Coordinates of C-alpha atoms in Angstrom, one line a residue:
M23 CA -28.9 229.4 -70.8
N24 CA -31.2 230.0 -73.6
L25 CA -30.6 232.4 -76.5
R26 CA -32.4 235.5 -75.0
H27 CA -30.3 235.3 -71.6
G28 CA -27.2 235.2 -73.7
S29 CA -28.2 237.7 -75.9
L30 CA -29.1 240.0 -72.8
R31 CA -26.0 239.2 -71.2
I32 CA -24.1 240.7 -74.2
V33 CA -26.0 243.7 -74.4
G34 CA -25.8 244.6 -71.0
V35 CA -22.0 244.4 -70.6
Y36 CA -21.5 246.4 -73.6
A37 CA -24.2 249.1 -72.2
L38 CA -22.3 249.2 -68.9
F39 CA -18.7 249.6 -70.4
S40 CA -19.8 252.1 -72.7
V41 CA -21.4 254.4 -70.0
L42 CA -18.6 254.3 -67.9
W43 CA -16.4 255.0 -70.6
I44 CA -18.4 258.0 -71.6
L45 CA -19.1 259.4 -68.1
F46 CA -15.4 259.2 -67.0
S47 CA -12.8 258.9 -70.2
D48 CA -13.8 263.0 -70.7
R49 CA -13.2 263.7 -67.3
V50 CA -9.9 261.9 -66.8
L51 CA -8.7 263.5 -69.7
G52 CA -9.6 267.3 -68.6
F53 CA -8.3 266.4 -65.5
F54 CA -4.8 266.1 -66.8
I55 CA -4.7 268.1 -70.1
E56 CA -5.4 271.6 -70.3
D57 CA -3.9 272.2 -73.9
I58 CA -7.2 272.1 -76.5
S59 CA -5.3 271.1 -79.6
V60 CA -4.0 268.3 -77.6
L61 CA -7.1 267.2 -75.8
N62 CA -8.9 267.1 -79.3
T63 CA -6.5 264.8 -80.8
L64 CA -6.3 262.7 -77.7
Q65 CA -10.1 262.2 -77.7
T66 CA -9.7 261.1 -81.0
Y67 CA -7.4 258.4 -80.3
K68 CA -9.6 257.7 -77.3
G69 CA -12.5 257.0 -79.7
I70 CA -10.6 254.5 -81.7
F71 CA -9.3 252.9 -78.3
F72 CA -13.1 252.5 -77.3
V73 CA -13.7 251.1 -80.5
L74 CA -10.8 248.8 -80.2
V75 CA -11.8 247.7 -76.9
T76 CA -15.4 247.1 -77.0
A77 CA -14.8 245.1 -80.3
A78 CA -12.4 242.9 -78.7
L79 CA -15.2 242.9 -75.3
L80 CA -17.7 242.0 -78.0
Y81 CA -15.4 239.2 -79.6
G82 CA -15.0 237.5 -76.5
L83 CA -18.5 237.9 -75.3
I84 CA -19.5 236.4 -78.6
L85 CA -16.9 233.5 -78.5
S86 CA -18.0 232.5 -75.0
H87 CA -21.7 232.4 -76.3
F88 CA -20.8 230.6 -79.4
R89 CA -18.7 227.7 -77.6
S90 CA -21.4 227.3 -74.7
L91 CA -24.0 226.7 -77.8
Q92 CA -21.5 224.4 -79.5
H93 CA -20.6 222.2 -76.2
V94 CA -24.5 222.0 -75.7
Q95 CA -25.2 221.1 -79.2
S96 CA -22.6 218.7 -78.8
Q97 CA -24.2 216.7 -75.9
L98 CA -27.5 217.2 -77.7
K99 CA -25.5 215.6 -80.6
E100 CA -24.4 212.8 -78.5
Q101 CA -27.5 212.2 -76.4
K102 CA -29.7 212.0 -79.7
Q103 CA -26.6 209.5 -81.1
R104 CA -27.0 207.2 -78.0
L105 CA -30.6 207.2 -77.7
E106 CA -30.5 206.1 -81.7
Y107 CA -28.0 203.4 -80.8
V108 CA -30.3 202.3 -77.8
I109 CA -33.5 202.4 -80.1
Q110 CA -31.7 200.3 -82.7
G111 CA -30.1 197.8 -80.2
A112 CA -33.6 196.9 -78.7
G113 CA -35.3 196.8 -82.2
L114 CA -37.5 199.7 -81.6
G115 CA -39.2 201.3 -84.6
Y116 CA -39.3 205.4 -83.9
W117 CA -41.8 207.8 -85.4
D118 CA -42.8 211.5 -85.0
R119 CA -45.8 212.9 -85.9
D120 CA -46.4 216.6 -86.2
C121 CA -50.3 217.5 -84.7
V122 CA -50.5 220.6 -87.0
T123 CA -49.2 219.4 -90.6
N124 CA -50.1 215.7 -89.7
V125 CA -46.5 214.5 -91.2
H126 CA -44.9 211.6 -90.0
V127 CA -41.3 210.9 -89.6
V128 CA -40.2 207.2 -89.0
N129 CA -36.8 205.4 -88.8
D130 CA -35.7 202.6 -90.9
T131 CA -36.5 200.1 -88.2
W132 CA -40.2 201.2 -88.2
L133 CA -40.4 200.7 -91.8
S134 CA -38.7 197.3 -91.9
M135 CA -41.2 196.1 -89.6
I136 CA -43.9 196.2 -92.2
G137 CA -41.6 195.1 -95.2
L138 CA -40.8 198.9 -96.2
K139 CA -37.6 200.4 -97.1
R140 CA -37.1 204.6 -97.4
E141 CA -35.1 204.3 -100.8
T142 CA -38.2 202.1 -102.7
L143 CA -40.9 203.8 -100.9
K144 CA -42.6 206.2 -103.2
G145 CA -44.1 208.9 -102.2
E146 CA -45.3 209.4 -98.3
V147 CA -48.3 207.2 -96.9
D148 CA -50.4 209.8 -96.0
D149 CA -52.7 207.8 -93.7
W150 CA -50.6 205.2 -91.7
M151 CA -53.6 204.4 -89.9
S152 CA -54.9 202.3 -93.2
L153 CA -52.1 199.8 -92.5
V154 CA -53.5 198.7 -88.8
H155 CA -55.8 195.6 -88.7
P156 CA -59.9 196.8 -88.5
E157 CA -60.4 195.2 -85.0
D158 CA -57.4 197.1 -83.8
K159 CA -58.2 200.5 -84.9
S160 CA -60.5 201.9 -82.2
S161 CA -57.9 200.8 -79.3
I162 CA -55.2 202.6 -80.9
Q163 CA -57.2 205.6 -81.8
E164 CA -58.6 205.7 -78.0
A165 CA -55.1 205.5 -76.8
I166 CA -53.8 208.5 -78.9
I167 CA -56.7 210.5 -78.0
Q168 CA -56.3 209.7 -74.2
A169 CA -52.8 210.6 -74.5
M170 CA -53.1 214.1 -76.2
S171 CA -56.1 215.3 -73.6
R172 CA -54.7 213.8 -70.3
S173 CA -50.8 214.7 -70.8
A174 CA -50.3 210.8 -70.3
S175 CA -48.2 208.3 -72.1
Y176 CA -49.9 204.9 -73.4
V177 CA -49.2 201.6 -74.5
V178 CA -51.1 199.4 -77.1
E179 CA -50.7 196.4 -78.9
F180 CA -52.4 196.2 -82.1
R181 CA -51.5 194.5 -85.8
M182 CA -50.3 196.0 -89.0
R183 CA -50.4 194.8 -92.6
H184 CA -47.0 193.6 -93.7
R185 CA -45.9 194.6 -97.3
D186 CA -46.3 190.8 -98.1
G187 CA -50.0 190.6 -96.5
H188 CA -49.3 188.9 -93.4
W189 CA -50.4 190.6 -89.9
V190 CA -47.5 191.7 -87.5
W191 CA -48.1 192.6 -84.1
I192 CA -46.7 195.4 -82.8
E193 CA -46.3 197.2 -79.5
S194 CA -46.7 201.0 -79.8
S195 CA -45.8 203.2 -77.1
G196 CA -46.2 207.3 -77.3
A197 CA -46.6 210.4 -75.4
V198 CA -47.1 214.1 -76.5
V199 CA -44.1 215.9 -76.7
K200 CA -44.8 219.4 -77.8
R201 CA -47.6 221.5 -76.9
H202 CA -49.1 224.9 -77.3
E203 CA -47.5 227.7 -74.7
N204 CA -51.1 229.0 -74.3
T205 CA -53.4 226.9 -75.1
G206 CA -51.8 223.4 -74.5
T207 CA -53.0 222.1 -77.8
P208 CA -50.8 218.9 -78.6
L209 CA -48.2 220.2 -81.4
R210 CA -46.1 216.8 -81.8
I211 CA -46.6 213.2 -80.7
A212 CA -43.8 210.7 -80.8
G213 CA -43.2 207.2 -79.5
T214 CA -41.7 203.9 -80.6
H215 CA -42.7 200.6 -82.5
K216 CA -41.7 197.3 -81.2
D217 CA -42.4 194.2 -83.1
V218 CA -44.1 191.5 -80.5
S219 CA -45.2 189.0 -82.8
E220 CA -42.8 186.0 -81.7
R221 CA -43.8 187.0 -78.4
K222 CA -47.6 187.0 -79.2
K223 CA -47.0 183.1 -80.5
A224 CA -45.6 182.0 -77.7
Q225 CA -48.4 183.7 -76.0
E226 CA -50.8 181.9 -78.5
A227 CA -48.6 178.6 -77.9
I228 CA -49.3 178.7 -73.7
T229 CA -52.4 179.6 -74.0
F230 CA -53.3 177.0 -76.3
L231 CA -51.3 174.4 -74.2
A232 CA -53.1 175.5 -71.1
H233 CA -56.7 174.6 -72.7
Y234 CA -55.8 171.9 -75.5
D235 CA -54.1 168.7 -76.0
P236 CA -50.9 169.2 -77.9
L237 CA -51.0 165.7 -79.9
T238 CA -54.6 166.0 -80.7
K239 CA -55.4 169.3 -80.6
L240 CA -58.5 168.6 -78.7
P241 CA -59.8 170.3 -75.4
N242 CA -58.1 169.0 -72.6
R243 CA -59.2 168.7 -68.8
T244 CA -59.1 172.3 -68.2
L245 CA -61.3 173.4 -71.2
L246 CA -63.8 171.0 -70.5
K247 CA -64.4 172.0 -66.9
L248 CA -64.6 175.6 -68.2
E249 CA -67.3 174.3 -70.8
L250 CA -69.2 172.4 -68.2
E251 CA -69.5 175.8 -66.0
K252 CA -71.8 177.4 -68.7
P253 CA -75.2 177.7 -67.6
F254 CA -76.3 175.6 -71.0
Y255 CA -75.4 172.5 -69.2
A256 CA -77.2 173.5 -65.8
K257 CA -80.6 171.5 -66.8
G258 CA -78.7 168.3 -67.2
V259 CA -75.5 166.9 -68.9
A260 CA -74.3 163.2 -69.4
L261 CA -70.6 162.9 -69.2
L262 CA -69.3 159.6 -71.3
F263 CA -65.6 158.6 -69.9
L264 CA -63.8 156.3 -72.5
D265 CA -60.3 154.4 -72.3
L266 CA -58.7 152.3 -74.4
D267 CA -58.6 148.9 -73.7
Q268 CA -55.0 147.5 -73.2
F269 CA -53.3 150.2 -75.1
Q270 CA -50.3 149.9 -73.0
R271 CA -49.6 147.0 -74.9
I272 CA -49.6 148.6 -78.2
N273 CA -47.1 151.0 -76.7
D274 CA -45.1 148.0 -75.7
L275 CA -45.2 146.1 -78.9
Y276 CA -44.7 149.3 -81.3
G277 CA -43.2 152.1 -79.4
H278 CA -44.7 155.4 -78.1
S279 CA -44.1 157.0 -81.3
F280 CA -46.4 154.7 -83.3
G281 CA -49.0 154.9 -79.9
D282 CA -49.1 158.8 -80.6
R283 CA -50.1 158.7 -84.1
L284 CA -52.8 155.8 -83.7
I285 CA -54.1 158.2 -80.9
E286 CA -54.4 161.0 -83.5
A287 CA -56.2 158.5 -85.8
V288 CA -58.5 157.7 -83.0
A289 CA -59.3 161.1 -81.9
A290 CA -59.9 162.3 -85.7
R291 CA -62.9 159.4 -85.7
F292 CA -63.6 160.6 -82.4
E293 CA -64.1 164.3 -83.6
A294 CA -65.8 163.4 -86.7
L295 CA -68.6 161.5 -84.9
C296 CA -68.9 163.9 -81.9
Q297 CA -69.1 167.0 -84.3
D298 CA -72.9 167.7 -83.8
A299 CA -73.7 165.6 -80.8
G300 CA -71.6 166.8 -77.9
F301 CA -67.9 168.7 -76.5
L302 CA -65.0 166.3 -77.2
A303 CA -62.0 166.5 -74.8
R304 CA -58.8 164.2 -74.4
M305 CA -58.1 163.7 -70.8
G306 CA -54.6 162.1 -71.2
A307 CA -52.9 159.1 -72.6
D308 CA -55.5 156.9 -73.9
E309 CA -58.6 158.8 -71.8
F310 CA -61.0 160.6 -73.8
V311 CA -64.6 162.6 -72.8
M312 CA -67.4 163.5 -74.1
V313 CA -70.4 165.9 -72.5
M314 CA -73.6 166.1 -74.3
S315 CA -76.7 167.8 -72.9
E316 CA -79.2 165.2 -74.4
V317 CA -79.1 163.1 -71.2
D318 CA -81.5 160.7 -72.9
Q319 CA -79.1 159.9 -75.8
A320 CA -76.2 159.1 -73.5
Y321 CA -76.3 155.5 -73.7
A322 CA -77.2 155.0 -77.2
R323 CA -74.2 157.7 -78.0
A324 CA -71.4 155.6 -76.1
N325 CA -72.7 152.5 -78.0
A326 CA -72.0 154.3 -81.1
W327 CA -68.5 155.4 -79.8
L328 CA -67.7 151.8 -79.2
E329 CA -69.1 150.9 -83.0
S330 CA -67.2 153.5 -84.2
L331 CA -64.0 151.2 -83.2
K332 CA -65.1 148.0 -85.0
T333 CA -63.2 149.2 -88.0
P334 CA -59.8 148.9 -87.8
F335 CA -57.0 151.9 -87.8
M336 CA -53.9 152.1 -90.4
V337 CA -51.2 153.4 -88.7
E338 CA -47.7 153.7 -90.3
G339 CA -48.7 150.5 -93.0
K340 CA -50.0 148.3 -89.9
R341 CA -53.8 147.5 -89.1
V342 CA -54.8 147.8 -85.7
H343 CA -57.7 146.8 -83.9
V344 CA -58.6 149.2 -80.9
R345 CA -61.3 148.2 -77.8
A346 CA -62.7 150.8 -75.4
S347 CA -64.8 150.8 -72.1
I348 CA -66.7 153.7 -71.5
G349 CA -68.4 154.8 -68.1
V350 CA -71.4 157.0 -68.0
A351 CA -72.7 159.3 -65.5
L352 CA -75.6 161.9 -65.6
F353 CA -76.0 165.3 -64.0
P354 CA -77.8 166.0 -62.2
Q355 CA -79.1 162.6 -61.4
D356 CA -75.7 161.3 -60.5
A357 CA -73.8 163.7 -59.0
K358 CA -74.2 167.2 -57.7
S359 CA -70.9 168.9 -58.7
I360 CA -68.9 168.6 -61.7
E361 CA -66.3 167.1 -59.4
E362 CA -68.8 164.4 -58.5
L363 CA -69.8 163.8 -62.1
F364 CA -66.2 162.9 -63.1
R365 CA -65.8 160.8 -60.3
N366 CA -68.6 159.1 -61.0
A367 CA -68.0 158.5 -64.5
D368 CA -64.7 157.2 -63.9
T369 CA -65.9 154.9 -61.5
A370 CA -68.3 153.5 -64.0
L371 CA -65.3 153.2 -66.3
H372 CA -63.5 151.1 -63.8
E373 CA -66.6 149.1 -63.7
A374 CA -66.7 148.4 -67.2
K375 CA -63.0 147.3 -67.2
R376 CA -63.9 145.1 -64.6
L377 CA -66.5 143.5 -66.5
G378 CA -64.4 142.6 -69.3
K379 CA -63.8 145.6 -71.0
N380 CA -65.4 146.8 -74.3
Q381 CA -68.7 147.7 -73.2
V382 CA -70.7 150.3 -71.7
V383 CA -71.5 150.8 -68.2
L384 CA -74.0 153.6 -66.6
Y385 CA -73.4 154.5 -63.3
T386 CA -75.2 153.1 -60.3
K387 CA -74.9 154.4 -56.4
A388 CA -74.0 150.7 -55.6
M389 CA -70.5 151.8 -57.5
T390 CA -69.4 154.1 -55.1
E391 CA -70.4 151.8 -52.3
Q392 CA -68.4 149.3 -53.5
L393 CA -65.4 152.0 -53.7
I394 CA -66.5 152.9 -50.3
H395 CA -65.9 149.4 -49.2
M396 CA -62.6 148.3 -51.0
D397 CA -61.3 151.8 -49.4
T398 CA -62.2 150.6 -45.7
L399 CA -61.0 146.9 -46.5
D400 CA -57.5 148.4 -47.6
K401 CA -57.1 150.3 -44.4
E402 CA -58.1 147.4 -42.0
L403 CA -56.0 145.1 -43.8
Q404 CA -53.3 147.6 -43.7
E405 CA -54.1 147.8 -39.8
A406 CA -54.3 143.8 -39.7
L407 CA -50.6 143.5 -41.0
E408 CA -49.2 146.2 -38.6
T409 CA -51.1 144.7 -35.4
D410 CA -50.2 140.9 -36.6
A411 CA -53.8 140.1 -37.2
F412 CA -53.0 137.5 -39.7
V413 CA -52.4 134.4 -39.2
L414 CA -50.9 130.9 -40.6
Y415 CA -52.9 127.8 -41.0
Y416 CA -51.6 124.6 -42.2
Q417 CA -53.4 121.6 -44.3
P418 CA -51.6 118.3 -44.8
Q419 CA -50.6 116.9 -47.6
V420 CA -50.9 113.1 -48.0
D421 CA -49.2 110.6 -50.1
L422 CA -51.8 108.5 -51.5
E423 CA -49.9 105.1 -50.9
S424 CA -48.5 105.3 -47.8
L425 CA -51.1 107.7 -46.4
E426 CA -48.2 109.5 -44.8
T427 CA -48.2 113.5 -44.4
V428 CA -45.4 114.3 -46.8
G429 CA -45.8 118.1 -46.7
A430 CA -48.1 120.6 -45.7
E431 CA -49.8 123.9 -47.5
V432 CA -49.3 127.0 -45.8
L433 CA -52.6 129.0 -45.9
V434 CA -53.4 132.7 -44.2
R435 CA -56.5 133.5 -42.4
W436 CA -57.5 137.2 -40.9
Q437 CA -58.5 137.3 -37.4
H438 CA -61.0 140.3 -37.9
P439 CA -61.8 142.2 -34.9
I440 CA -65.5 142.1 -35.6
R441 CA -66.5 139.5 -38.3
G442 CA -64.1 137.1 -36.5
L443 CA -61.6 134.5 -38.8
L444 CA -61.4 135.1 -42.5
S445 CA -60.6 132.9 -44.9
P446 CA -58.5 133.9 -47.7
Y447 CA -61.2 134.6 -50.3
A448 CA -62.8 137.3 -48.3
F449 CA -59.8 139.5 -49.1
I450 CA -56.8 137.9 -51.2
P451 CA -58.6 139.2 -54.4
R452 CA -58.5 142.9 -53.1
A453 CA -55.2 142.4 -51.9
E454 CA -54.0 141.5 -55.2
E455 CA -55.8 144.2 -56.7
S456 CA -54.4 147.0 -54.5
G457 CA -50.9 145.8 -54.3
F458 CA -51.1 145.0 -50.8
M459 CA -50.5 141.2 -51.7
V460 CA -46.7 142.0 -52.0
P461 CA -46.3 143.4 -48.2
L462 CA -48.8 140.5 -46.9
G463 CA -46.9 137.8 -49.0
W464 CA -43.5 138.8 -47.5
W465 CA -45.4 138.4 -44.3
I466 CA -46.3 134.9 -45.1
V467 CA -43.2 133.7 -46.2
Q468 CA -41.0 134.8 -43.3
K469 CA -43.7 133.6 -41.1
A470 CA -43.8 130.5 -42.5
L471 CA -40.0 130.1 -42.5
R472 CA -39.7 130.6 -38.9
Q473 CA -42.4 128.2 -38.2
L474 CA -40.7 125.7 -40.3
A475 CA -37.1 126.2 -38.9
F476 CA -38.8 126.0 -35.5
W477 CA -40.1 122.5 -36.2
K478 CA -36.9 121.2 -38.0
Q479 CA -35.1 122.3 -35.3
A480 CA -37.6 119.9 -32.9
G481 CA -37.3 116.9 -35.2
M482 CA -41.3 117.7 -35.5
F483 CA -41.5 117.7 -39.5
A484 CA -39.7 116.3 -42.4
G485 CA -41.9 117.0 -45.3
T486 CA -42.2 119.9 -47.8
L487 CA -44.1 123.5 -47.2
A488 CA -45.7 124.8 -49.7
I489 CA -46.0 128.5 -49.9
N490 CA -48.4 130.2 -52.3
I491 CA -46.6 132.9 -54.3
S492 CA -48.5 135.9 -55.6
T493 CA -47.8 137.2 -59.0
V494 CA -47.7 140.8 -58.3
Q495 CA -45.0 139.1 -55.7
I496 CA -42.9 136.9 -57.9
E497 CA -42.5 139.5 -60.9
E498 CA -40.7 141.5 -58.3
E499 CA -37.1 142.1 -59.5
S500 CA -35.6 140.9 -56.5
F501 CA -37.8 138.0 -55.8
V502 CA -35.2 135.0 -56.3
A503 CA -32.4 137.0 -54.0
T504 CA -35.2 138.0 -51.3
M505 CA -36.3 134.5 -50.9
C506 CA -32.4 132.8 -50.8
R507 CA -31.8 135.5 -48.5
L508 CA -34.8 134.6 -46.0
C509 CA -34.2 130.8 -46.3
E510 CA -30.7 131.6 -45.4
E511 CA -31.7 133.6 -42.3
E512 CA -33.9 130.7 -41.0
G513 CA -31.7 128.4 -41.6
I514 CA -34.0 126.5 -44.1
A515 CA -32.8 124.8 -47.3
P516 CA -34.5 126.1 -50.4
S517 CA -35.4 122.3 -51.2
C518 CA -37.7 122.0 -48.1
I519 CA -39.9 125.2 -49.5
E520 CA -42.3 124.3 -52.4
L521 CA -43.3 127.6 -54.3
E522 CA -46.7 127.5 -55.8
V523 CA -47.0 129.5 -58.6
T524 CA -50.6 130.3 -60.9
E525 CA -51.1 129.1 -64.2
S526 CA -51.5 132.7 -65.4
F527 CA -48.4 133.9 -64.0
V528 CA -47.0 131.1 -66.4
M529 CA -48.6 131.9 -69.3
K530 CA -48.5 135.8 -68.7
N531 CA -44.8 136.8 -70.1
T532 CA -43.9 133.4 -70.8
K533 CA -40.1 134.5 -71.3
E534 CA -39.8 136.5 -68.2
S535 CA -42.0 133.8 -66.3
A536 CA -39.2 130.9 -67.4
S537 CA -36.5 133.2 -66.5
K538 CA -37.6 133.4 -62.8
L539 CA -38.5 129.8 -62.8
L540 CA -35.4 128.9 -63.6
A541 CA -33.4 131.0 -61.4
L542 CA -35.4 129.5 -58.6
K543 CA -35.0 126.0 -59.4
E544 CA -31.3 126.6 -59.8
A545 CA -31.4 127.8 -56.3
G546 CA -32.9 125.0 -55.1
F547 CA -36.6 125.6 -54.6
K548 CA -39.3 123.0 -55.7
L549 CA -41.8 124.7 -58.3
S550 CA -45.6 123.7 -59.0
V551 CA -48.6 125.1 -60.9
D552 CA -51.6 125.8 -58.7
D553 CA -55.3 125.1 -59.5
F554 CA -53.7 123.6 -62.8
G555 CA -56.5 123.2 -65.6
T556 CA -58.2 126.4 -64.8
G557 CA -56.0 128.6 -67.4
Y558 CA -55.0 128.2 -70.6
S559 CA -51.7 126.6 -70.4
S560 CA -49.8 126.3 -73.7
L561 CA -49.0 122.5 -73.1
S562 CA -45.6 122.7 -75.7
Y563 CA -44.5 125.6 -73.6
L564 CA -45.4 124.0 -70.6
K565 CA -43.0 121.0 -71.1
Q566 CA -40.1 123.8 -71.2
L567 CA -40.6 124.9 -67.7
P568 CA -38.8 123.6 -64.7
I569 CA -41.7 122.5 -62.8
D570 CA -41.7 119.8 -60.4
K571 CA -45.6 119.6 -59.3
L572 CA -49.0 119.9 -61.1
K573 CA -52.1 120.6 -58.6
I574 CA -55.2 119.9 -60.0
D575 CA -57.9 122.3 -58.7
R576 CA -60.7 121.2 -56.6
S577 CA -63.1 122.1 -59.4
F578 CA -62.6 119.2 -61.1
V579 CA -62.1 116.8 -58.2
K580 CA -65.6 117.8 -56.2
D581 CA -67.7 116.0 -58.2
T582 CA -65.8 112.5 -59.1
P583 CA -66.3 110.1 -59.8
K584 CA -69.8 110.5 -60.5
S585 CA -68.8 113.3 -63.3
E586 CA -67.7 111.9 -66.4
E587 CA -66.1 114.9 -67.8
D588 CA -64.0 115.6 -64.7
C589 CA -62.9 112.3 -64.6
A590 CA -61.7 112.8 -68.4
I591 CA -60.1 115.9 -67.3
I592 CA -58.3 114.4 -64.3
K593 CA -57.1 111.5 -66.3
A594 CA -55.6 113.7 -68.9
I595 CA -53.8 115.9 -66.4
I596 CA -52.4 113.1 -64.7
T597 CA -51.4 111.5 -68.0
L598 CA -49.6 114.9 -68.9
A599 CA -48.1 114.9 -65.8
K600 CA -46.6 111.4 -66.3
N601 CA -45.5 112.1 -70.0
L602 CA -43.6 115.4 -68.4
H603 CA -42.4 113.4 -65.2
L604 CA -44.5 115.5 -63.3
E605 CA -45.5 114.8 -59.7
V606 CA -49.4 115.1 -59.1
L607 CA -51.6 116.7 -56.1
G608 CA -55.1 116.5 -55.8
E609 CA -57.0 119.4 -54.3
G610 CA -60.1 119.3 -52.5
V611 CA -60.5 115.8 -51.4
E612 CA -63.6 115.2 -49.6
T613 CA -64.8 111.9 -49.5
Q614 CA -63.1 108.4 -50.0
E615 CA -64.5 107.8 -53.2
Q616 CA -62.5 110.9 -54.3
A617 CA -59.1 109.6 -52.8
L618 CA -59.6 106.4 -54.4
F619 CA -60.2 107.5 -58.0
L620 CA -57.2 109.9 -57.5
K621 CA -55.2 106.9 -56.4
K622 CA -56.5 104.4 -59.1
E623 CA -55.4 107.1 -61.7
G624 CA -51.9 107.5 -60.5
C625 CA -52.3 110.9 -58.5
H626 CA -49.2 110.7 -56.4
V627 CA -50.3 113.1 -53.4
A628 CA -53.8 114.8 -52.1
Q629 CA -55.5 117.3 -49.7
G630 CA -58.2 118.1 -48.4
Y631 CA -61.0 117.8 -45.5
F632 CA -61.1 114.4 -46.1
Y633 CA -57.8 114.1 -44.3
A634 CA -57.8 117.2 -42.4
K635 CA -59.0 120.8 -42.5
P636 CA -56.3 123.7 -42.5
M637 CA -54.9 124.1 -38.8
P638 CA -53.0 126.0 -36.4
P639 CA -49.4 125.2 -36.2
E640 CA -49.9 123.5 -32.7
V641 CA -52.8 122.1 -33.9
F642 CA -51.4 120.9 -37.1
M643 CA -48.0 119.1 -34.9
A644 CA -50.5 117.3 -32.5
V645 CA -52.4 115.6 -35.5

């Protein structure tokens, strides 16, 4: 109920009662009373009664209306208080602007957002817009104009200057709350302010993480791809893909925290080097990429990149030398798309690693062809294992004194459906590199043990069976337990098995190698070092290993006794073995002269084409 309706109601009730009283009170008195003097007296009383009754009626009507107003005011006050609680609870600053007088009213929360207090505020700030960041003024002014002209609310974000000088991000919402009844001209506009600085910081952090590496602050892969999409690179671009050599060893030696500090130092040096040369990004881990539009300068720039690493880094008081390999691919010469450019640069990088690291390699089409070949080979190897296309051959090992067969070495062959019978040299290197050697190695072990068990049961073979063990296979944690279990399943004593390990495994991780070999020795297996002399064995450490036999590599045997150098090496190996009480086997014996030389120098056992070629099991037993 508004004031006008309330007032009309009171007047209406009073007028109705008055008219009824005037029309009917005199007639009633005249009907019952004929005495004029009495009638005059009663009319006096009637007037007094009218005044009292109408006064009471007016009092009641006014009291009822007043109570109704009080109730409405109480509800409004409660709602206002509730709204203030909500605004305070939400951390909102409230503002109200009179569009006619341009007077602004704000609450304490609004003031606190920009570091002001009402009690210390000297006078009124006439132009609150002067506190808005210059770059944001146009957006908020446009929002307010739109709200005033279209009767729609707005939400806009802008920065306001804090009392101490820093900028505060504000989310402002507002709307016109009062217009002129006739013209529709805005009279009042009000709204709220919310401090969204923390949210903005979080958004900036998320945006930064999406496009930059958090450790080095360099652009990441995502931003790099966006950079390459710029028209600037359409004519041509060189992509230099760098990977630090053996960085994992630094992490293992000093810890990942130290590794992070080193990566930061490397990135800082690269960034200084590439300031004007190109766009530098970190791809992750120890990989960096630089793109440059000066294609003809790519190779020189890559070498300059490597040159910059020759100066050692000082990290946490330690002097660290770092080397790297770089693969370079060019667009559009080497690739038709960005993805292909990345892939080809990565291919060139892997080629640099394969060739010995610490060098620059330019991509060639032959590299991709080689990758395709290796991928095809991987698939064929897996298929060969599933279809039982691998076969085992056995080469006799002959005692040089008695010329009796005292053992045999297991050698794997691949019966390829198109290329025929393939020697290990055609597929073992790739199997080692790809990890396929692990499942293939266990297939060889199981097949060889099963064959040996058959020979033993038939009384056909009493010697030792030598099985080559891949480094990646023997490094498995469960290797010793698995070997023991397989021997037990086939009923083979471990002493009948000689496990041949490479010289590189022996020296790769000396403590781990010694522990693994000792466990195998304790389980009863015989142990030999294959291709001895081709690696870099530490003689002082070799004497601590539980080795039974050294196998002289065929590369030293093939030119004996004509080559004095090879003869000297063989004599040294045999002398070393005698001093360490180890048995010696000569590999690759093809002539009688070689056999006689080895026997003369004290070699115990030999194998090679002079005695017999590797052969299938049925032929081996027939021989």
